[in-house]
Short mmCIF file of C-alpha atoms in Angstrom, two decimals:
data_model
loop_
_atom_site.label_atom_id
_atom_site.label_comp_id
_atom_site.label_asym_id
_atom_site.label_seq_id
_atom_site.Cartn_x
_atom_site.Cartn_y
_atom_site.Cartn_z
CA MET D 2 0.00 0.00 0.00
CA HIS D 3 1.40 3.40 -0.95
CA ARG D 4 1.88 5.99 1.75
CA ARG D 5 -0.94 8.34 0.74
CA GLU D 6 -3.47 5.50 0.54
CA TRP D 7 -2.25 4.04 3.81
CA LEU D 8 -2.45 7.36 5.63
CA LYS D 9 -5.89 8.08 4.23
CA GLY D 10 -7.32 4.66 4.94
CA THR D 11 -5.71 3.53 8.16
CA SER D 12 -3.59 6.05 9.99
CA ALA D 13 -6.35 7.88 11.84
CA THR D 14 -7.78 4.63 13.15
CA ALA D 15 -4.37 3.16 13.94
CA VAL D 16 -3.18 6.27 15.75
CA ALA D 17 -6.37 6.36 17.80
CA LEU D 18 -6.07 2.70 18.73
CA LEU D 19 -2.40 2.97 19.57
CA ALA D 20 -2.86 6.12 21.60
CA GLY D 21 -5.62 4.45 23.57
CA ARG D 22 -3.47 1.37 24.10
CA TRP D 23 -0.49 3.34 25.37
CA ARG D 24 -2.67 5.48 27.64
CA SER D 25 -4.13 2.27 29.03
CA ALA D 26 -0.64 0.86 29.60
CA ALA D 27 0.41 3.96 31.50
CA GLU D 28 -2.74 3.78 33.57
CA ASP D 29 -2.11 0.07 34.21
CA ALA D 30 1.41 0.88 35.41
CA ALA D 31 0.16 3.45 37.90
CA ALA D 32 -2.50 1.05 39.16
CA ILE D 33 0.04 -1.77 39.54
CA SER D 34 2.40 0.49 41.49
CA ARG D 35 -0.39 1.26 43.92
CA ALA D 36 -1.52 -2.35 44.29
CA PHE D 37 1.89 -4.03 44.22
CA PRO D 38 2.74 -3.84 47.97
CA ARG D 39 -0.56 -5.49 48.87
CA LEU D 40 -0.22 -8.18 46.19
CA ALA D 41 3.40 -8.86 47.15
CA ASP D 42 2.53 -9.27 50.81
CA ALA D 43 -0.23 -11.72 49.93
CA ALA D 44 1.92 -13.81 47.57
CA LEU D 45 5.03 -13.90 49.73
CA GLY D 46 3.06 -14.48 52.92
CA LYS D 47 1.42 -17.54 51.40
CA ALA D 48 4.78 -18.79 50.08
CA ARG D 49 6.33 -18.55 53.54
CA ALA D 50 3.34 -20.31 55.09
CA LEU D 51 3.85 -23.18 52.63
CA GLY D 52 7.48 -23.66 53.64
CA ALA D 53 9.42 -21.51 51.17
CA SER D 54 12.94 -20.65 52.32
CA PHE D 55 12.95 -18.01 49.59
CA ALA D 56 10.27 -16.55 47.34
CA ASP D 57 9.87 -13.64 44.99
CA PHE D 58 6.89 -12.04 43.28
CA HIS D 59 7.27 -10.44 39.86
CA VAL D 60 4.93 -8.28 37.79
CA MET D 61 5.90 -7.32 34.26
CA GLY D 62 4.23 -5.13 31.67
CA THR D 63 5.54 -5.00 28.10
CA GLU D 64 4.62 -2.65 25.25
CA SER D 65 5.96 -3.16 21.74
CA GLU D 66 5.60 -1.54 18.35
CA SER D 67 7.27 -2.22 15.01
CA LEU D 68 7.06 -0.71 11.53
CA PHE D 69 8.39 -2.01 8.21
CA VAL D 70 8.50 0.09 5.03
CA ARG D 71 9.67 -1.03 1.59
CA GLU D 72 10.43 1.59 -1.05
CA GLU D 73 7.32 3.86 -0.82
CA MET D 74 5.07 1.20 0.69
CA VAL D 75 4.12 0.62 4.30
CA GLN D 76 4.18 -3.16 4.60
CA GLY D 77 3.79 -3.74 8.30
CA VAL D 78 2.64 -2.04 11.49
CA ASP D 79 2.42 -4.13 14.63
CA ALA D 80 1.72 -3.27 18.25
CA GLY D 81 1.30 -5.37 21.35
CA MET D 82 0.96 -5.23 25.09
CA SER D 83 1.06 -7.81 27.87
CA VAL D 84 0.93 -7.66 31.65
CA GLY D 85 0.89 -10.31 34.34
CA GLY D 86 2.67 -11.69 37.36
CA SER D 87 4.54 -14.71 38.70
CA VAL D 88 5.59 -16.30 41.96
CA ARG D 89 8.85 -18.20 42.34
CA VAL D 90 9.60 -20.26 45.44
CA LEU D 91 12.46 -22.35 46.79
CA ILE D 92 11.29 -25.27 48.97
CA ASP D 93 13.53 -28.13 50.11
CA GLY D 94 16.19 -27.03 47.63
CA ALA D 95 13.90 -27.12 44.57
CA TRP D 96 12.43 -24.31 42.50
CA GLY D 97 8.72 -23.89 41.86
CA PHE D 98 7.15 -21.31 39.56
CA ALA D 99 3.67 -20.22 38.49
CA ALA D 100 2.40 -17.27 36.44
CA SER D 101 -0.86 -15.67 35.29
CA ASP D 102 -2.24 -12.52 33.73
CA ASP D 103 -4.82 -12.34 36.53
CA LEU D 104 -3.42 -9.94 39.13
CA SER D 105 -6.23 -10.16 41.64
CA GLU D 106 -5.13 -10.76 45.21
CA ALA D 107 -6.92 -14.09 45.34
CA ASN D 108 -5.14 -15.27 42.21
CA VAL D 109 -1.63 -14.27 43.29
CA VAL D 110 -2.22 -16.34 46.43
CA ARG D 111 -3.19 -19.25 44.15
CA LEU D 112 0.04 -18.68 42.20
CA ALA D 113 2.03 -19.07 45.40
CA GLU D 114 0.16 -22.30 46.12
CA SER D 115 0.82 -23.62 42.60
CA ALA D 116 4.51 -22.68 42.73
CA ALA D 117 4.86 -24.41 46.10
CA ALA D 118 3.21 -27.55 44.74
CA VAL D 119 5.64 -27.60 41.80
CA ALA D 120 8.65 -27.18 44.10
CA LYS D 121 7.53 -29.97 46.43
CA SER D 122 6.94 -32.30 43.49
CA GLN D 123 10.46 -31.58 42.18
CA ALA D 124 12.29 -31.94 45.48
CA GLY D 125 12.49 -35.72 45.25
CA TRP D 126 13.93 -35.61 41.74
CA ARG D 127 16.66 -33.02 42.11
CA ARG D 128 20.30 -34.12 41.85
CA ARG D 129 21.43 -31.61 44.46
CA PRO D 130 19.62 -28.88 46.39
CA VAL D 131 19.62 -25.39 44.95
CA GLU D 132 21.78 -23.14 47.14
CA ILE D 133 21.32 -19.38 47.00
CA GLU D 134 23.14 -16.53 48.67
CA THR D 135 21.41 -14.04 50.95
CA LEU D 136 20.76 -10.87 48.96
CA PRO D 137 20.67 -7.37 50.45
CA ALA D 138 17.21 -5.79 50.62
CA PHE D 139 16.53 -2.75 48.45
CA THR D 140 13.59 -0.39 48.15
CA ASP D 141 14.13 1.50 44.94
CA ARG D 142 12.63 2.85 41.74
CA TRP D 143 14.73 3.16 38.59
CA GLU D 144 13.78 4.56 35.19
CA GLN D 145 16.10 4.51 32.22
CA PRO D 146 16.88 8.04 31.03
CA ILE D 147 15.65 8.74 27.49
CA GLU D 148 15.04 11.98 25.60
CA VAL D 149 11.89 11.14 23.63
CA ASP D 150 9.41 8.40 24.50
CA PRO D 151 8.99 6.58 21.15
CA PHE D 152 5.46 5.51 22.06
CA THR D 153 4.36 9.16 22.21
CA VAL D 154 5.64 9.95 18.70
CA SER D 155 2.90 9.78 16.08
CA LEU D 156 2.76 6.81 13.77
CA GLU D 157 2.75 9.18 10.80
CA GLU D 158 6.01 10.80 11.88
CA LYS D 159 7.72 7.45 12.32
CA VAL D 160 6.54 6.26 8.91
CA GLU D 161 7.73 9.48 7.30
CA ARG D 162 11.13 9.07 8.94
CA LEU D 163 11.49 5.57 7.47
CA LEU D 164 10.29 6.71 4.06
CA SER D 165 12.96 9.42 4.02
CA ILE D 166 15.62 6.72 4.43
CA ASN D 167 14.21 4.76 1.50
CA ARG D 168 14.01 7.88 -0.67
CA ALA D 169 17.67 8.61 -0.02
CA ALA D 170 18.58 5.10 -1.14
CA LEU D 171 16.35 5.21 -4.22
CA ALA D 172 17.70 8.61 -5.21
CA LYS D 173 21.21 7.17 -5.13
CA GLY D 174 20.20 4.32 -7.44
CA ALA D 175 19.10 1.45 -5.21
CA ASN D 176 16.85 -1.01 -6.99
CA TYR D 177 15.22 -2.13 -3.76
CA CYS D 178 15.30 -0.87 -0.21
CA TYR D 179 13.53 -1.29 3.08
CA SER D 180 13.64 0.36 6.48
CA HIS D 181 12.28 -0.64 9.85
CA VAL D 182 12.06 0.27 13.49
CA ALA D 183 11.09 -1.78 16.52
CA MET D 184 10.64 -0.48 20.05
CA VAL D 185 9.92 -2.08 23.40
CA ARG D 186 9.14 -0.76 26.85
CA GLU D 187 9.47 -3.02 29.88
CA ARG D 188 8.05 -2.19 33.28
CA LYS D 189 8.97 -4.54 36.12
CA TRP D 190 8.05 -4.82 39.77
CA LEU D 191 9.90 -7.19 42.11
CA ALA D 192 9.43 -8.15 45.75
CA ASN D 193 11.20 -10.94 47.61
CA THR D 194 11.41 -12.48 51.05
CA PHE D 195 14.76 -10.78 51.66
CA GLY D 196 12.76 -7.56 51.87
CA SER D 197 13.35 -5.94 48.48
CA ARG D 198 10.69 -3.84 46.75
CA ILE D 199 11.94 -2.69 43.35
CA GLU D 200 10.28 -0.98 40.37
CA GLN D 201 12.08 -0.49 37.04
CA SER D 202 11.24 0.86 33.59
CA ARG D 203 13.32 0.85 30.43
CA VAL D 204 12.95 1.40 26.68
CA ARG D 205 14.90 0.01 23.75
CA ILE D 206 14.76 0.75 20.03
CA HIS D 207 16.12 -0.89 16.90
CA PRO D 208 16.08 1.12 13.65
CA GLY D 209 17.70 -0.01 10.44
CA PHE D 210 17.53 -0.44 6.67
CA GLY D 211 18.82 -2.53 3.79
CA VAL D 212 19.53 -1.74 0.13
CA THR D 213 19.93 -3.92 -2.96
CA VAL D 214 21.53 -3.01 -6.27
CA ILE D 215 21.40 -5.23 -9.34
CA ASP D 216 23.25 -5.52 -12.63
CA PRO D 217 20.60 -6.57 -15.18
CA LYS D 218 23.22 -7.23 -17.86
CA LYS D 219 25.33 -9.63 -15.81
CA GLY D 220 22.54 -10.82 -13.55
CA GLY D 221 24.46 -9.95 -10.39
CA PHE D 222 23.32 -8.17 -7.28
CA ALA D 223 24.70 -6.93 -3.97
CA THR D 224 23.22 -5.81 -0.68
CA ARG D 225 24.28 -3.64 2.22
CA ALA D 226 22.43 -3.25 5.52
CA SER D 227 22.69 -0.47 8.05
CA THR D 228 25.35 -0.67 10.74
CA ALA D 229 23.18 1.29 13.19
CA PRO D 230 23.00 -0.65 16.46
CA PRO D 231 19.94 -1.21 18.62
CA ARG D 232 20.15 0.81 21.81
CA GLY D 233 18.66 1.34 25.19
CA ALA D 234 17.30 4.70 24.12
CA GLY D 235 14.22 6.55 22.95
CA TYR D 236 13.07 7.94 19.62
CA GLU D 237 16.13 10.19 19.58
CA HIS D 238 18.18 7.26 18.27
CA LEU D 239 16.08 7.04 15.09
CA ARG D 240 15.96 10.83 14.86
CA ASP D 241 19.66 11.58 15.34
CA TRP D 242 21.46 8.76 13.50
CA ASP D 243 22.31 9.88 9.96
CA PHE D 244 20.27 7.20 8.24
CA THR D 245 19.78 9.13 5.01
CA GLY D 246 23.52 9.70 4.70
CA GLU D 247 24.26 6.08 5.53
CA ALA D 248 21.64 4.89 3.03
CA ALA D 249 23.30 6.86 0.24
CA LEU D 250 26.71 5.47 1.24
CA ALA D 251 25.27 1.96 1.42
CA VAL D 252 24.14 2.14 -2.21
CA GLU D 253 27.61 3.24 -3.32
CA GLN D 254 29.26 0.48 -1.32
CA ALA D 255 26.83 -2.16 -2.57
CA ARG D 256 27.57 -1.13 -6.14
CA GLU D 257 31.31 -1.29 -5.48
CA LYS D 258 30.94 -4.67 -3.79
CA MET D 259 28.99 -6.02 -6.76
CA ALA D 260 31.87 -5.11 -9.08
CA ALA D 261 34.62 -6.28 -6.71
CA PRO D 262 36.66 -9.43 -7.34
CA SER D 263 35.71 -12.58 -5.47
CA ILE D 264 38.08 -13.33 -2.59
CA GLU D 265 40.84 -15.89 -2.98
CA PRO D 266 40.75 -18.26 0.02
CA GLY D 267 43.73 -18.37 2.35
CA ARG D 268 45.10 -16.85 5.51
CA ARG D 269 45.07 -13.09 5.88
CA ASP D 270 45.35 -10.45 8.54
CA LEU D 271 42.06 -8.82 9.50
CA VAL D 272 41.08 -5.49 10.96
CA ILE D 273 37.52 -5.82 12.23
CA ALA D 274 35.27 -2.85 12.95
CA PRO D 275 33.08 -2.77 16.08
CA SER D 276 30.02 -3.03 13.81
CA ASN D 277 31.14 -6.58 12.95
CA LEU D 278 33.12 -7.59 16.02
CA TRP D 279 30.19 -7.23 18.44
CA LEU D 280 28.60 -10.36 16.99
CA THR D 281 31.84 -12.31 17.24
CA ILE D 282 32.09 -11.31 20.91
CA HIS D 283 28.48 -12.40 21.42
CA GLU D 284 28.93 -15.86 19.91
CA THR D 285 32.52 -16.75 20.86
CA VAL D 286 32.70 -15.21 24.35
CA GLY D 287 29.17 -14.30 25.49
CA HIS D 288 27.40 -17.63 25.01
CA PRO D 289 30.33 -19.94 25.88
CA THR D 290 30.74 -18.32 29.32
CA GLU D 291 27.12 -18.74 30.41
CA LEU D 292 27.44 -21.06 33.40
CA ASP D 293 24.24 -23.01 32.73
CA ARG D 294 25.45 -23.72 29.19
CA ALA D 295 28.92 -24.70 30.41
CA LEU D 296 27.38 -27.16 32.90
CA GLY D 297 25.10 -28.71 30.27
CA TYR D 298 21.85 -27.37 31.75
CA GLU D 299 21.30 -25.31 28.58
CA ALA D 300 21.85 -26.70 25.10
CA ASN D 301 19.41 -24.79 22.90
CA PHE D 302 20.63 -22.45 20.18
CA ALA D 303 24.05 -23.91 19.32
CA GLY D 304 24.65 -26.31 22.11
CA THR D 305 26.64 -26.31 25.32
CA SER D 306 30.18 -24.93 25.71
CA PHE D 307 33.85 -25.81 25.40
CA CYS D 308 34.45 -23.38 28.26
CA THR D 309 33.94 -25.74 31.20
CA PRO D 310 34.54 -24.86 34.88
CA ASP D 311 37.91 -26.65 35.00
CA LYS D 312 39.23 -24.01 32.58
CA LEU D 313 38.37 -21.12 34.91
CA GLY D 314 41.54 -19.18 35.67
CA ALA D 315 43.61 -21.49 33.47
CA LEU D 316 42.46 -21.12 29.86
CA ARG D 317 44.42 -18.67 27.73
CA TYR D 318 41.27 -17.39 25.99
CA GLY D 319 43.02 -14.56 24.15
CA SER D 320 46.25 -12.66 23.83
CA GLU D 321 47.60 -10.50 26.66
CA ILE D 322 45.91 -7.37 25.28
CA VAL D 323 42.42 -8.90 25.27
CA THR D 324 40.19 -7.96 28.21
CA ILE D 325 36.44 -8.54 27.92
CA ARG D 326 34.24 -7.24 30.72
CA ALA D 327 30.58 -7.58 31.67
CA ASP D 328 28.36 -4.85 33.11
CA ARG D 329 24.75 -3.75 33.44
CA THR D 330 25.48 -0.04 33.76
CA ALA D 331 26.75 1.08 30.31
CA ALA D 332 25.01 4.16 28.93
CA ASN D 333 22.48 3.09 26.29
CA GLY D 334 23.25 -0.57 26.97
CA LEU D 335 20.50 -2.99 26.01
CA ALA D 336 21.13 -5.02 29.17
CA THR D 337 21.52 -1.97 31.41
CA VAL D 338 19.31 -2.04 34.51
CA ALA D 339 19.70 -1.07 38.15
CA TYR D 340 18.75 -4.57 39.34
CA ASP D 341 18.64 -7.90 37.58
CA ASP D 342 15.56 -10.11 37.79
CA ASP D 343 16.90 -11.84 40.91
CA GLY D 344 17.00 -8.48 42.69
CA VAL D 345 20.81 -8.18 42.54
CA LYS D 346 22.00 -4.56 42.45
CA THR D 347 24.14 -4.07 39.34
CA ASP D 348 26.07 -0.94 40.26
CA GLY D 349 29.60 -2.00 41.18
CA ARG D 350 29.07 -5.51 39.79
CA GLU D 351 31.18 -5.15 36.64
CA PHE D 352 33.43 -8.16 36.20
CA ALA D 353 36.01 -9.51 33.78
CA ILE D 354 35.12 -12.57 31.75
CA VAL D 355 38.51 -12.50 30.06
CA ASP D 356 41.21 -10.61 31.95
CA ARG D 357 44.37 -9.88 29.97
CA GLY D 358 43.73 -13.01 27.97
CA VAL D 359 42.82 -15.36 30.83
CA PHE D 360 39.33 -16.83 31.28
CA SER D 361 38.27 -15.32 34.63
CA ASN D 362 34.54 -15.66 35.29
CA PHE D 363 31.20 -17.08 34.23
CA GLN D 364 27.88 -15.28 33.97
CA MET D 365 25.60 -16.52 36.76
CA ALA D 366 22.04 -16.20 38.04
CA LEU D 367 20.75 -16.91 41.54
CA GLY D 368 21.36 -20.51 42.59
CA GLN D 369 24.27 -21.11 40.21
CA ALA D 370 27.33 -19.77 42.05
CA ALA D 371 27.49 -22.68 44.50
CA LEU D 372 27.77 -25.09 41.57
CA ILE D 373 31.34 -23.88 40.98
CA GLY D 374 32.23 -23.02 44.55
CA ARG D 375 31.55 -19.30 44.30
CA ASP D 376 29.84 -17.32 47.05
CA ALA D 377 27.52 -15.19 44.94
CA SER D 378 26.03 -14.74 41.48
CA ASN D 379 26.83 -11.63 39.46
CA GLY D 380 23.59 -10.01 38.36
CA CYS D 381 22.88 -11.98 35.18
CA ALA D 382 19.21 -13.02 35.60
CA TYR D 383 16.49 -11.96 33.16
CA ALA D 384 12.94 -13.02 32.28
CA ASP D 385 11.53 -11.79 28.98
CA SER D 386 7.86 -11.86 30.02
CA PHE D 387 5.65 -12.12 33.06
CA ASP D 388 5.22 -15.87 32.57
CA ALA D 389 8.93 -16.66 32.14
CA PHE D 390 11.22 -18.02 34.86
CA PRO D 391 14.29 -15.76 35.32
CA ILE D 392 17.27 -17.51 33.75
CA GLN D 393 20.89 -16.56 33.25
CA ARG D 394 21.18 -14.07 30.39
CA MET D 395 24.04 -11.96 29.15
CA PRO D 396 24.78 -8.57 30.65
CA ASN D 397 26.49 -6.06 28.36
CA ILE D 398 29.76 -7.80 27.36
CA SER D 399 32.45 -5.65 25.79
CA LEU D 400 36.01 -5.70 24.50
CA ARG D 401 38.01 -3.05 26.34
CA PRO D 402 40.10 -0.50 24.40
CA GLY D 403 43.84 -0.83 24.05
CA ALA D 404 46.27 0.89 26.40
CA ASP D 405 47.11 3.68 23.94
CA ASP D 406 44.17 6.03 23.38
CA SER D 407 45.84 7.54 20.32
CA VAL D 408 45.57 4.33 18.25
CA THR D 409 43.04 4.67 15.41
CA VAL D 410 41.61 2.20 12.96
CA GLY D 411 43.96 3.74 10.40
CA ASP D 412 46.92 2.81 12.57
CA LEU D 413 45.74 -0.80 12.74
CA ILE D 414 45.27 -0.90 8.97
CA ALA D 415 48.74 0.61 8.46
CA GLY D 416 50.22 -2.46 10.15
CA VAL D 417 48.74 -4.86 7.59
CA GLU D 418 50.50 -5.69 4.34
CA ASP D 419 47.82 -7.90 2.79
CA GLY D 420 44.48 -8.20 4.53
CA ILE D 421 40.86 -7.16 4.89
CA TYR D 422 39.02 -4.48 6.86
CA ILE D 423 35.52 -5.76 7.69
CA GLU D 424 32.50 -3.61 8.55
CA GLY D 425 28.93 -4.58 9.48
CA ASN D 426 27.66 -7.94 10.66
CA GLY D 427 26.31 -10.62 8.36
CA SER D 428 25.55 -14.31 8.65
CA TRP D 429 27.29 -16.62 11.10
CA SER D 430 27.63 -20.24 12.12
CA ILE D 431 29.10 -21.89 15.22
CA ASP D 432 29.35 -25.48 16.39
CA GLN D 433 27.60 -27.19 19.30
CA GLN D 434 30.44 -26.40 21.70
CA ARG D 435 30.62 -22.71 20.76
CA TYR D 436 34.13 -23.34 19.47
CA ASN D 437 34.51 -23.56 15.68
CA PHE D 438 32.87 -20.65 13.88
CA GLN D 439 32.37 -18.77 10.63
CA PHE D 440 31.33 -15.11 10.20
CA THR D 441 30.64 -12.87 7.25
CA GLY D 442 29.98 -9.11 7.14
CA GLN D 443 28.55 -6.26 5.10
CA VAL D 444 31.60 -4.62 3.52
CA PHE D 445 35.07 -6.08 2.94
CA HIS D 446 37.76 -3.51 2.14
CA ARG D 447 40.99 -4.81 0.71
CA ILE D 448 44.13 -3.78 2.59
CA ARG D 449 47.31 -3.61 0.53
CA GLY D 450 50.53 -2.08 1.76
CA GLY D 451 48.88 -0.67 4.87
CA LYS D 452 46.16 1.18 2.96
CA LEU D 453 42.60 0.52 1.82
CA ASP D 454 42.59 -0.45 -1.84
CA GLY D 455 39.18 -1.42 -3.21
CA MET D 456 36.91 -4.21 -2.03
CA TRP D 457 36.51 -7.96 -1.96
CA ARG D 458 33.26 -9.89 -2.05
CA ASP D 459 32.14 -13.40 -1.00
CA VAL D 460 34.21 -13.21 2.21
CA ALA D 461 33.87 -15.24 5.41
CA TYR D 462 36.38 -15.60 8.20
CA GLN D 463 36.73 -18.92 10.00
CA GLY D 464 38.45 -20.21 13.10
CA ASN D 465 37.94 -21.32 16.66
CA SER D 466 37.17 -19.13 19.64
CA VAL D 467 40.53 -19.57 21.39
CA ASP D 468 42.89 -19.33 18.42
CA PHE D 469 40.99 -16.32 17.09
CA TRP D 470 41.27 -14.22 20.25
CA ASN D 471 44.90 -15.26 20.72
CA ALA D 472 45.61 -13.91 17.23
CA CYS D 473 44.62 -10.39 18.32
CA ASP D 474 47.68 -8.10 18.32
CA GLY D 475 46.19 -4.62 18.02
CA LEU D 476 43.32 -2.63 19.55
CA GLY D 477 41.97 0.83 18.95
CA GLY D 478 42.07 3.40 21.72
CA ALA D 479 39.13 4.56 23.82
CA PRO D 480 37.91 7.17 21.25
CA THR D 481 37.27 4.32 18.75
CA TYR D 482 34.95 2.43 21.12
CA GLU D 483 31.42 1.75 19.81
CA LEU D 484 28.41 -0.06 21.26
CA GLY D 485 26.69 -2.71 19.13
CA GLY D 486 24.37 -5.47 20.17
CA ALA D 487 21.46 -7.86 19.70
CA PHE D 488 17.87 -6.67 20.08
CA ASN D 489 16.60 -10.25 20.47
CA CYS D 490 18.95 -13.02 21.59
CA GLY D 491 17.31 -16.41 21.92
CA LYS D 492 17.89 -18.95 24.66
CA GLY D 493 16.03 -21.59 26.61
CA GLN D 494 13.11 -23.92 26.13
CA PRO D 495 10.49 -22.48 26.09
CA GLN D 496 12.44 -19.83 24.23
CA GLN D 497 13.12 -16.48 25.82
CA VAL D 498 14.63 -13.50 24.00
CA ALA D 499 16.86 -10.93 25.67
CA PRO D 500 18.47 -7.67 24.57
CA VAL D 501 22.23 -7.32 25.06
CA SER D 502 24.87 -4.80 24.01
CA HIS D 503 28.47 -5.50 23.09
CA GLY D 504 30.98 -2.68 22.98
CA ALA D 505 34.19 -2.98 21.00
CA VAL D 506 37.06 -1.11 19.45
CA PRO D 507 38.54 -1.92 16.04
CA ALA D 508 40.82 -4.92 16.48
CA ARG D 509 43.53 -6.55 14.38
CA PHE D 510 43.91 -10.31 14.04
CA ARG D 511 46.83 -12.09 12.35
CA GLY D 512 46.66 -15.06 10.00
CA ILE D 513 42.92 -15.75 10.03
CA ASN D 514 41.52 -18.32 7.61
CA ILE D 515 39.41 -16.74 4.86
CA LEU D 516 36.80 -18.66 2.87
CA ASN D 517 35.11 -17.82 -0.41
CA THR D 518 31.42 -18.22 0.41
CA VAL D 519 30.37 -18.86 -3.20
CA LYS D 520 32.97 -21.58 -3.71
CA GLU D 521 32.18 -23.15 -0.33
CA SER D 522 28.48 -23.17 -1.17
CA GLY D 523 29.26 -24.93 -4.42
CA LYS D 524 31.36 -27.54 -2.61
CA GLN D 525 28.61 -28.23 -0.11
CA THR D 526 26.01 -28.57 -2.85
CA ALA D 527 28.22 -31.00 -4.75
CA GLU D 528 28.95 -33.05 -1.61
CA ALA D 529 25.25 -33.28 -0.79
CA ALA D 530 24.46 -34.37 -4.34
CA ARG D 531 27.13 -37.08 -4.22
CA ALA D 532 25.89 -38.31 -0.86
CA LEU D 533 22.30 -38.51 -2.04
CA SER D 534 23.34 -40.45 -5.13
CA ARG D 535 24.91 -43.27 -3.07
CA PRO D 536 23.00 -46.52 -2.43
CA PHE D 537 20.97 -46.17 0.74
CA SER D 538 20.07 -48.88 3.22
CA VAL D 539 18.59 -48.59 6.66
CA CYS D 540 21.08 -49.14 9.48
CA GLN D 541 20.38 -52.38 11.36
CA CYS D 542 21.48 -51.24 14.79
CA GLY D 543 21.66 -54.72 16.33
CA GLY D 544 23.55 -56.54 13.62
CA GLY D 545 25.76 -54.16 11.69
CA GLY D 546 24.15 -54.81 8.31
CA GLY D 547 23.62 -51.58 6.22
CA ARG D 548 25.90 -48.61 6.02
CA ASP D 549 25.84 -44.95 6.77
CA PRO D 550 24.88 -43.19 3.53
CA TRP D 551 26.77 -40.07 4.69
CA ALA D 552 30.07 -41.88 5.34
#
């Protein structure tokens, strides 16, 4: 639907509905704040009466809105809201949990009863009792600072902003383009039997775009997506990022990439921009150092982890210059909060995961620290909805700058004779131990004689998590630091999604294996065809007759 038709036919109704929804959400929040002490007392009192050594009561309200625009057409507008509560109890060393969208006092008491019943039924099956530390009690209210509440900005203005990005791309010669924005507000209330009463509110936003250029004569095409990161911020992020300028540049770079030579496989030195390196940090450091994954309690979304507890303090994860730290306090961080969903205060809880190259700590939620002989967790619990049990999720995890603040990306490039400078994240793959990986990107600049000299295409870099970080020999200074991140990171079963930021500086890596993605795709297709052409017989597991058709 074209913009004029869409605005004429739907915008007035949509704006009215959305405005009513958001007013209702704000009213709900005020009502919950008033009722929460009474509801918490009822839920926690019942939990104690049923034998809970620990209990907490959570209420969560979520608002979301997303828009998708292609060329001059509005293709999608979506809005949602949910609110509800949960009770979590610890009885006889076993967890119990129950949730509902009914926040009446009678029902939250029933939730406590249901959670207690679950815990008691699990107690006889547990391998070892859950041990938790005693948490300090806090009474606090925290609201993330933002400039402009995105839910108060008119739908028409947001659509027009996205259309302006597309127009800039089309004017520069893009054949196709799209733009989008998604925004979420979370409001959370927490009370526990340690005495905490906490209320928090935060907003996150993810704007972006993609362009495609084609060569009708040769039949080729190339794409380039925005490098704008999602942020813990308001509408100002969409307003202030130079999306129209980046869209014009993206078209030029896509056209150059389309005409670039295809990469020759082999080992090369890489300089990787923060807009690409954040994803590598996420997959090769963030997920492997989740304690539940390392212990085998979590295996969804690319398996468990090579980074087992026996390696703590011993594994040389990276070179001496590599320090990767976790926090929940970074400005505009997607995982930034004052308290995690266990009620752990995050200020002053920053910790090193990799300290000067050495694996130094896991990410932990309540009840996990004792599993590796630690005294306390480190503020890494998150639940993505009112009916989700808080599990360990990443805080903001970031590569620290090098010691010399004067080092620029140009300095890193100058130290490379034959290599590639990579910008923007692309596709990725990693094995079931979070060890062997492959990453692509958006733009691949050729480095020759310490200078940028054209582009490559069809590039992927490959390695394993330990060798890769040990190959790092150069880091940008503090002025080159940028914050990237994932708006929705999946984990768990049932799946939960969490937002997390990853800061980084440009970094140089020596002798990294480079693949040609087109050639590799051709090899895989040929191998699959050969395998499927072989005689197939069903394996007779008891007698050894038959053979593996994939051998």
